[in-house]
Amino acid sequence: ISSVSSNSPICSGNNINLNAVTSSNVNLLWQGPNNYNSNLTNPVITNAQVNMSGSYSLTITDITTGCLSSIVSTTVQVDQTPAPPILTSNSPICAGNVLSLTASSDVGASYAWTGPNAFNSTNQNPTINAAVSAQSGVYSVISTLLACNSAPSTITVLINDLPSTPVL
């Protein structure tokens, strides 16, 4: 065996790619967490979950001599992909009031909001002071935890114009 590696760390739901550089005329045996076994040189484990984290070991048997290699291993870390945040707002509101957006919390997560009029924020619960009707529309947020991004969550908000002042 000249080397073994993986694409670790990865986020849950992604694939684990195990890689071995070996000579020809060998039989391979990869072993890992949850009784994982494979005879492939470069196996792919689909839809990885956190419980698949751990040490993946490779043993090679020379077909012609029957000799075993030393066991080599690579460590795989599967981090949990956060769930899409649950969003709320105080919409609908009247123009000039404060628009409040809130996202459910994942401890240690960071947030990336986008919205109308080039709105963006990294606050979990951003506010827009003196909101105007042009800021009505769809707001989206992604939470990130240990370099794993949630699917985006969206919420539609409405900011109503104030009625015209009557002319006397």
PDB file of C-alpha atoms in Angstrom:
ATOM      1  CA  ILE A   1       0.000   0.000   0.000  1.00  0.00           C
ATOM      2  CA  SER A   2       1.506   3.320  -0.920  1.00  0.00           C
ATOM      3  CA  SER A   3      -1.283   5.449   0.595  1.00  0.00           C
ATOM      4  CA  VAL A   4      -4.872   5.621   1.826  1.00  0.00           C
ATOM      5  CA  SER A   5      -7.027   8.713   2.200  1.00  0.00           C
ATOM      6  CA  SER A   6     -10.571  10.021   2.302  1.00  0.00           C
ATOM      7  CA  ASN A   7     -12.444  13.205   1.485  1.00  0.00           C
ATOM      8  CA  SER A   8     -13.001  13.884   5.208  1.00  0.00           C
ATOM      9  CA  PRO A   9     -14.355  15.983   6.807  1.00  0.00           C
ATOM     10  CA  ILE A  10     -17.735  15.913   5.085  1.00  0.00           C
ATOM     11  CA  CYS A  11     -21.299  16.874   5.949  1.00  0.00           C
ATOM     12  CA  SER A  12     -24.024  14.310   6.589  1.00  0.00           C
ATOM     13  CA  GLY A  13     -25.889  13.383   3.424  1.00  0.00           C
ATOM     14  CA  ASN A  14     -22.728  13.606   1.298  1.00  0.00           C
ATOM     15  CA  ASN A  15     -20.624  10.666   0.113  1.00  0.00           C
ATOM     16  CA  ILE A  16     -17.559   9.262   1.851  1.00  0.00           C
ATOM     17  CA  ASN A  17     -14.823   8.575  -0.706  1.00  0.00           C
ATOM     18  CA  LEU A  18     -12.133   6.159   0.454  1.00  0.00           C
ATOM     19  CA  ASN A  19      -8.993   5.994  -1.678  1.00  0.00           C
ATOM     20  CA  ALA A  20      -6.104   3.554  -1.857  1.00  0.00           C
ATOM     21  CA  VAL A  21      -3.016   3.562  -4.033  1.00  0.00           C
ATOM     22  CA  THR A  22      -1.902  -0.055  -4.375  1.00  0.00           C
ATOM     23  CA  SER A  23      -0.095  -2.399  -6.706  1.00  0.00           C
ATOM     24  CA  SER A  24      -1.841  -4.878  -8.984  1.00  0.00           C
ATOM     25  CA  ASN A  25      -2.540  -8.550  -8.176  1.00  0.00           C
ATOM     26  CA  VAL A  26      -3.891  -7.841  -4.705  1.00  0.00           C
ATOM     27  CA  ASN A  27      -7.103  -8.394  -2.813  1.00  0.00           C
ATOM     28  CA  LEU A  28      -8.315  -5.511  -0.651  1.00  0.00           C
ATOM     29  CA  LEU A  29     -10.421  -5.404   2.485  1.00  0.00           C
ATOM     30  CA  TRP A  30     -11.662  -2.065   3.817  1.00  0.00           C
ATOM     31  CA  GLN A  31     -13.253  -2.215   7.274  1.00  0.00           C
ATOM     32  CA  GLY A  32     -14.900   0.555   9.252  1.00  0.00           C
ATOM     33  CA  PRO A  33     -17.646   1.673  11.627  1.00  0.00           C
ATOM     34  CA  ASN A  34     -20.999  -0.119  11.670  1.00  0.00           C
ATOM     35  CA  ASN A  35     -19.474  -3.340  10.294  1.00  0.00           C
ATOM     36  CA  TYR A  36     -18.523  -1.637   7.025  1.00  0.00           C
ATOM     37  CA  ASN A  37     -16.634  -3.872   4.572  1.00  0.00           C
ATOM     38  CA  SER A  38     -15.611  -3.370   0.948  1.00  0.00           C
ATOM     39  CA  ASN A  39     -13.270  -5.090  -1.482  1.00  0.00           C
ATOM     40  CA  LEU A  40     -13.088  -2.083  -3.836  1.00  0.00           C
ATOM     41  CA  THR A  41      -9.917  -0.028  -4.245  1.00  0.00           C
ATOM     42  CA  ASN A  42     -11.787   3.289  -3.964  1.00  0.00           C
ATOM     43  CA  PRO A  43     -15.194   2.635  -2.396  1.00  0.00           C
ATOM     44  CA  VAL A  44     -17.885   5.320  -2.129  1.00  0.00           C
ATOM     45  CA  ILE A  45     -20.301   5.274   0.805  1.00  0.00           C
ATOM     46  CA  THR A  46     -23.418   7.228  -0.149  1.00  0.00           C
ATOM     47  CA  ASN A  47     -25.592   9.378   2.129  1.00  0.00           C
ATOM     48  CA  ALA A  48     -23.094   9.402   5.002  1.00  0.00           C
ATOM     49  CA  GLN A  49     -24.391   9.910   8.535  1.00  0.00           C
ATOM     50  CA  VAL A  50     -22.615  11.052  11.704  1.00  0.00           C
ATOM     51  CA  ASN A  51     -22.415   7.477  13.045  1.00  0.00           C
ATOM     52  CA  MET A  52     -20.227   6.586  10.047  1.00  0.00           C
ATOM     53  CA  SER A  53     -17.402   8.719  11.493  1.00  0.00           C
ATOM     54  CA  GLY A  54     -14.315   6.822  12.618  1.00  0.00           C
ATOM     55  CA  SER A  55     -11.344   4.854  11.420  1.00  0.00           C
ATOM     56  CA  TYR A  56     -11.473   3.015   8.086  1.00  0.00           C
ATOM     57  CA  SER A  57      -8.726   0.385   7.808  1.00  0.00           C
ATOM     58  CA  LEU A  58      -7.361  -1.322   4.737  1.00  0.00           C
ATOM     59  CA  THR A  59      -5.622  -4.696   4.567  1.00  0.00           C
ATOM     60  CA  ILE A  60      -4.168  -5.990   1.318  1.00  0.00           C
ATOM     61  CA  THR A  61      -3.383  -9.597   0.447  1.00  0.00           C
ATOM     62  CA  ASP A  62      -0.880 -10.311  -2.332  1.00  0.00           C
ATOM     63  CA  ILE A  63      -2.619 -12.794  -4.646  1.00  0.00           C
ATOM     64  CA  THR A  64       0.589 -14.547  -5.708  1.00  0.00           C
ATOM     65  CA  THR A  65       2.212 -14.973  -2.262  1.00  0.00           C
ATOM     66  CA  GLY A  66      -0.743 -14.828   0.118  1.00  0.00           C
ATOM     67  CA  CYS A  67       1.163 -12.333   2.258  1.00  0.00           C
ATOM     68  CA  LEU A  68      -0.761  -9.654   4.142  1.00  0.00           C
ATOM     69  CA  SER A  69       0.195  -6.015   4.256  1.00  0.00           C
ATOM     70  CA  SER A  70       0.329  -4.007   7.411  1.00  0.00           C
ATOM     71  CA  ILE A  71      -3.037  -2.491   8.235  1.00  0.00           C
ATOM     72  CA  VAL A  72      -3.255   1.190   7.305  1.00  0.00           C
ATOM     73  CA  SER A  73      -6.141   3.483   8.105  1.00  0.00           C
ATOM     74  CA  THR A  74      -7.671   6.853   7.486  1.00  0.00           C
ATOM     75  CA  THR A  75      -9.985   8.746   9.806  1.00  0.00           C
ATOM     76  CA  VAL A  76     -13.334   9.980   8.521  1.00  0.00           C
ATOM     77  CA  GLN A  77     -15.315  12.765  10.203  1.00  0.00           C
ATOM     78  CA  VAL A  78     -18.967  13.216   9.229  1.00  0.00           C
ATOM     79  CA  ASP A  79     -20.426  16.428  10.658  1.00  0.00           C
ATOM     80  CA  GLN A  80     -24.172  16.893  11.076  1.00  0.00           C
ATOM     81  CA  THR A  81     -25.769  19.079   8.408  1.00  0.00           C
ATOM     82  CA  PRO A  82     -28.055  21.530  10.225  1.00  0.00           C
ATOM     83  CA  ALA A  83     -31.788  21.424   9.580  1.00  0.00           C
ATOM     84  CA  PRO A  84     -33.200  24.380   7.651  1.00  0.00           C
ATOM     85  CA  PRO A  85     -34.051  27.132  10.149  1.00  0.00           C
ATOM     86  CA  ILE A  86     -37.687  27.783  10.992  1.00  0.00           C
ATOM     87  CA  LEU A  87     -38.450  31.409  10.124  1.00  0.00           C
ATOM     88  CA  THR A  88     -40.892  33.952  11.508  1.00  0.00           C
ATOM     89  CA  SER A  89     -41.380  37.683  11.113  1.00  0.00           C
ATOM     90  CA  ASN A  90     -43.661  40.443  12.366  1.00  0.00           C
ATOM     91  CA  SER A  91     -45.034  40.908   8.825  1.00  0.00           C
ATOM     92  CA  PRO A  92     -47.266  42.465   7.637  1.00  0.00           C
ATOM     93  CA  ILE A  93     -46.187  45.864   8.917  1.00  0.00           C
ATOM     94  CA  CYS A  94     -46.681  49.447   7.840  1.00  0.00           C
ATOM     95  CA  ALA A  95     -43.892  51.416   6.178  1.00  0.00           C
ATOM     96  CA  GLY A  96     -41.706  53.211   8.697  1.00  0.00           C
ATOM     97  CA  ASN A  97     -41.941  50.440  11.282  1.00  0.00           C
ATOM     98  CA  VAL A  98     -39.227  47.923  12.201  1.00  0.00           C
ATOM     99  CA  LEU A  99     -39.236  44.630  10.293  1.00  0.00           C
ATOM    100  CA  SER A 100     -38.059  41.774  12.515  1.00  0.00           C
ATOM    101  CA  LEU A 101     -36.898  38.476  11.024  1.00  0.00           C
ATOM    102  CA  THR A 102     -36.154  35.475  13.245  1.00  0.00           C
ATOM    103  CA  ALA A 103     -34.548  32.085  12.597  1.00  0.00           C
ATOM    104  CA  SER A 104     -34.640  29.085  14.907  1.00  0.00           C
ATOM    105  CA  SER A 105     -31.323  28.470  16.621  1.00  0.00           C
ATOM    106  CA  ASP A 106     -28.671  25.804  16.204  1.00  0.00           C
ATOM    107  CA  VAL A 107     -26.067  26.222  18.952  1.00  0.00           C
ATOM    108  CA  GLY A 108     -22.847  27.448  17.364  1.00  0.00           C
ATOM    109  CA  ALA A 109     -24.388  28.074  13.936  1.00  0.00           C
ATOM    110  CA  SER A 110     -23.816  31.126  11.782  1.00  0.00           C
ATOM    111  CA  TYR A 111     -26.468  32.617   9.505  1.00  0.00           C
ATOM    112  CA  ALA A 112     -26.522  34.171   6.033  1.00  0.00           C
ATOM    113  CA  TRP A 113     -29.679  36.111   5.114  1.00  0.00           C
ATOM    114  CA  THR A 114     -30.535  37.552   1.704  1.00  0.00           C
ATOM    115  CA  GLY A 115     -33.586  39.466   0.526  1.00  0.00           C
ATOM    116  CA  PRO A 116     -35.040  42.273  -1.581  1.00  0.00           C
ATOM    117  CA  ASN A 117     -33.010  45.415  -2.378  1.00  0.00           C
ATOM    118  CA  ALA A 118     -29.696  43.577  -1.892  1.00  0.00           C
ATOM    119  CA  PHE A 119     -30.506  42.876   1.768  1.00  0.00           C
ATOM    120  CA  ASN A 120     -27.998  40.653   3.528  1.00  0.00           C
ATOM    121  CA  SER A 121     -27.223  39.962   7.150  1.00  0.00           C
ATOM    122  CA  THR A 122     -25.217  37.519   9.233  1.00  0.00           C
ATOM    123  CA  ASN A 123     -27.375  38.061  12.336  1.00  0.00           C
ATOM    124  CA  GLN A 124     -29.562  35.176  13.432  1.00  0.00           C
ATOM    125  CA  ASN A 125     -32.454  37.603  13.983  1.00  0.00           C
ATOM    126  CA  PRO A 126     -31.937  40.722  11.837  1.00  0.00           C
ATOM    127  CA  THR A 127     -34.088  43.833  11.887  1.00  0.00           C
ATOM    128  CA  ILE A 128     -34.700  46.549   9.317  1.00  0.00           C
ATOM    129  CA  ASN A 129     -35.422  49.933  10.842  1.00  0.00           C
ATOM    130  CA  ALA A 130     -37.878  52.258   9.057  1.00  0.00           C
ATOM    131  CA  ALA A 131     -38.807  49.582   6.517  1.00  0.00           C
ATOM    132  CA  VAL A 132     -40.245  50.656   3.149  1.00  0.00           C
ATOM    133  CA  SER A 133     -42.605  48.807   0.800  1.00  0.00           C
ATOM    134  CA  ALA A 134     -39.728  48.103  -1.625  1.00  0.00           C
ATOM    135  CA  GLN A 135     -38.351  45.775   1.071  1.00  0.00           C
ATOM    136  CA  SER A 136     -41.415  43.515   0.729  1.00  0.00           C
ATOM    137  CA  GLY A 137     -40.702  40.103  -0.756  1.00  0.00           C
ATOM    138  CA  VAL A 138     -38.953  36.823  -0.114  1.00  0.00           C
ATOM    139  CA  TYR A 139     -36.168  36.601   2.486  1.00  0.00           C
ATOM    140  CA  SER A 140     -33.934  33.537   2.625  1.00  0.00           C
ATOM    141  CA  VAL A 141     -31.480  32.237   5.223  1.00  0.00           C
ATOM    142  CA  ILE A 142     -28.931  29.420   5.374  1.00  0.00           C
ATOM    143  CA  SER A 143     -27.431  28.270   8.668  1.00  0.00           C
ATOM    144  CA  THR A 144     -23.878  26.936   8.762  1.00  0.00           C
ATOM    145  CA  LEU A 145     -22.483  24.643  11.451  1.00  0.00           C
ATOM    146  CA  LEU A 146     -18.974  23.114  11.259  1.00  0.00           C
ATOM    147  CA  ALA A 147     -18.751  24.124   7.565  1.00  0.00           C
ATOM    148  CA  CYS A 148     -22.028  22.313   6.803  1.00  0.00           C
ATOM    149  CA  ASN A 149     -24.808  24.405   5.231  1.00  0.00           C
ATOM    150  CA  SER A 150     -28.492  23.816   5.799  1.00  0.00           C
ATOM    151  CA  ALA A 151     -30.922  23.927   2.945  1.00  0.00           C
ATOM    152  CA  PRO A 152     -32.277  27.461   2.569  1.00  0.00           C
ATOM    153  CA  SER A 153     -35.443  28.532   4.376  1.00  0.00           C
ATOM    154  CA  THR A 154     -37.609  31.314   3.003  1.00  0.00           C
ATOM    155  CA  ILE A 155     -40.289  33.649   4.292  1.00  0.00           C
ATOM    156  CA  THR A 156     -42.357  36.236   2.451  1.00  0.00           C
ATOM    157  CA  VAL A 157     -42.887  39.594   4.157  1.00  0.00           C
ATOM    158  CA  LEU A 158     -45.213  42.471   3.323  1.00  0.00           C
ATOM    159  CA  ILE A 159     -44.557  46.116   4.134  1.00  0.00           C
ATOM    160  CA  ASN A 160     -47.610  48.238   3.382  1.00  0.00           C
ATOM    161  CA  ASP A 161     -47.332  51.833   2.224  1.00  0.00           C
ATOM    162  CA  LEU A 162     -48.891  54.421   4.484  1.00  0.00           C
ATOM    163  CA  PRO A 163     -52.086  55.960   3.137  1.00  0.00           C
ATOM    164  CA  SER A 164     -51.710  59.318   1.451  1.00  0.00           C
ATOM    165  CA  THR A 165     -52.221  62.324   3.650  1.00  0.00           C
ATOM    166  CA  PRO A 166     -55.503  63.966   2.717  1.00  0.00           C
ATOM    167  CA  VAL A 167     -55.302  67.435   1.185  1.00  0.00           C
ATOM    168  CA  LEU A 168     -57.470  69.975   2.971  1.00  0.00           C
TER     169      LEU A 168
END
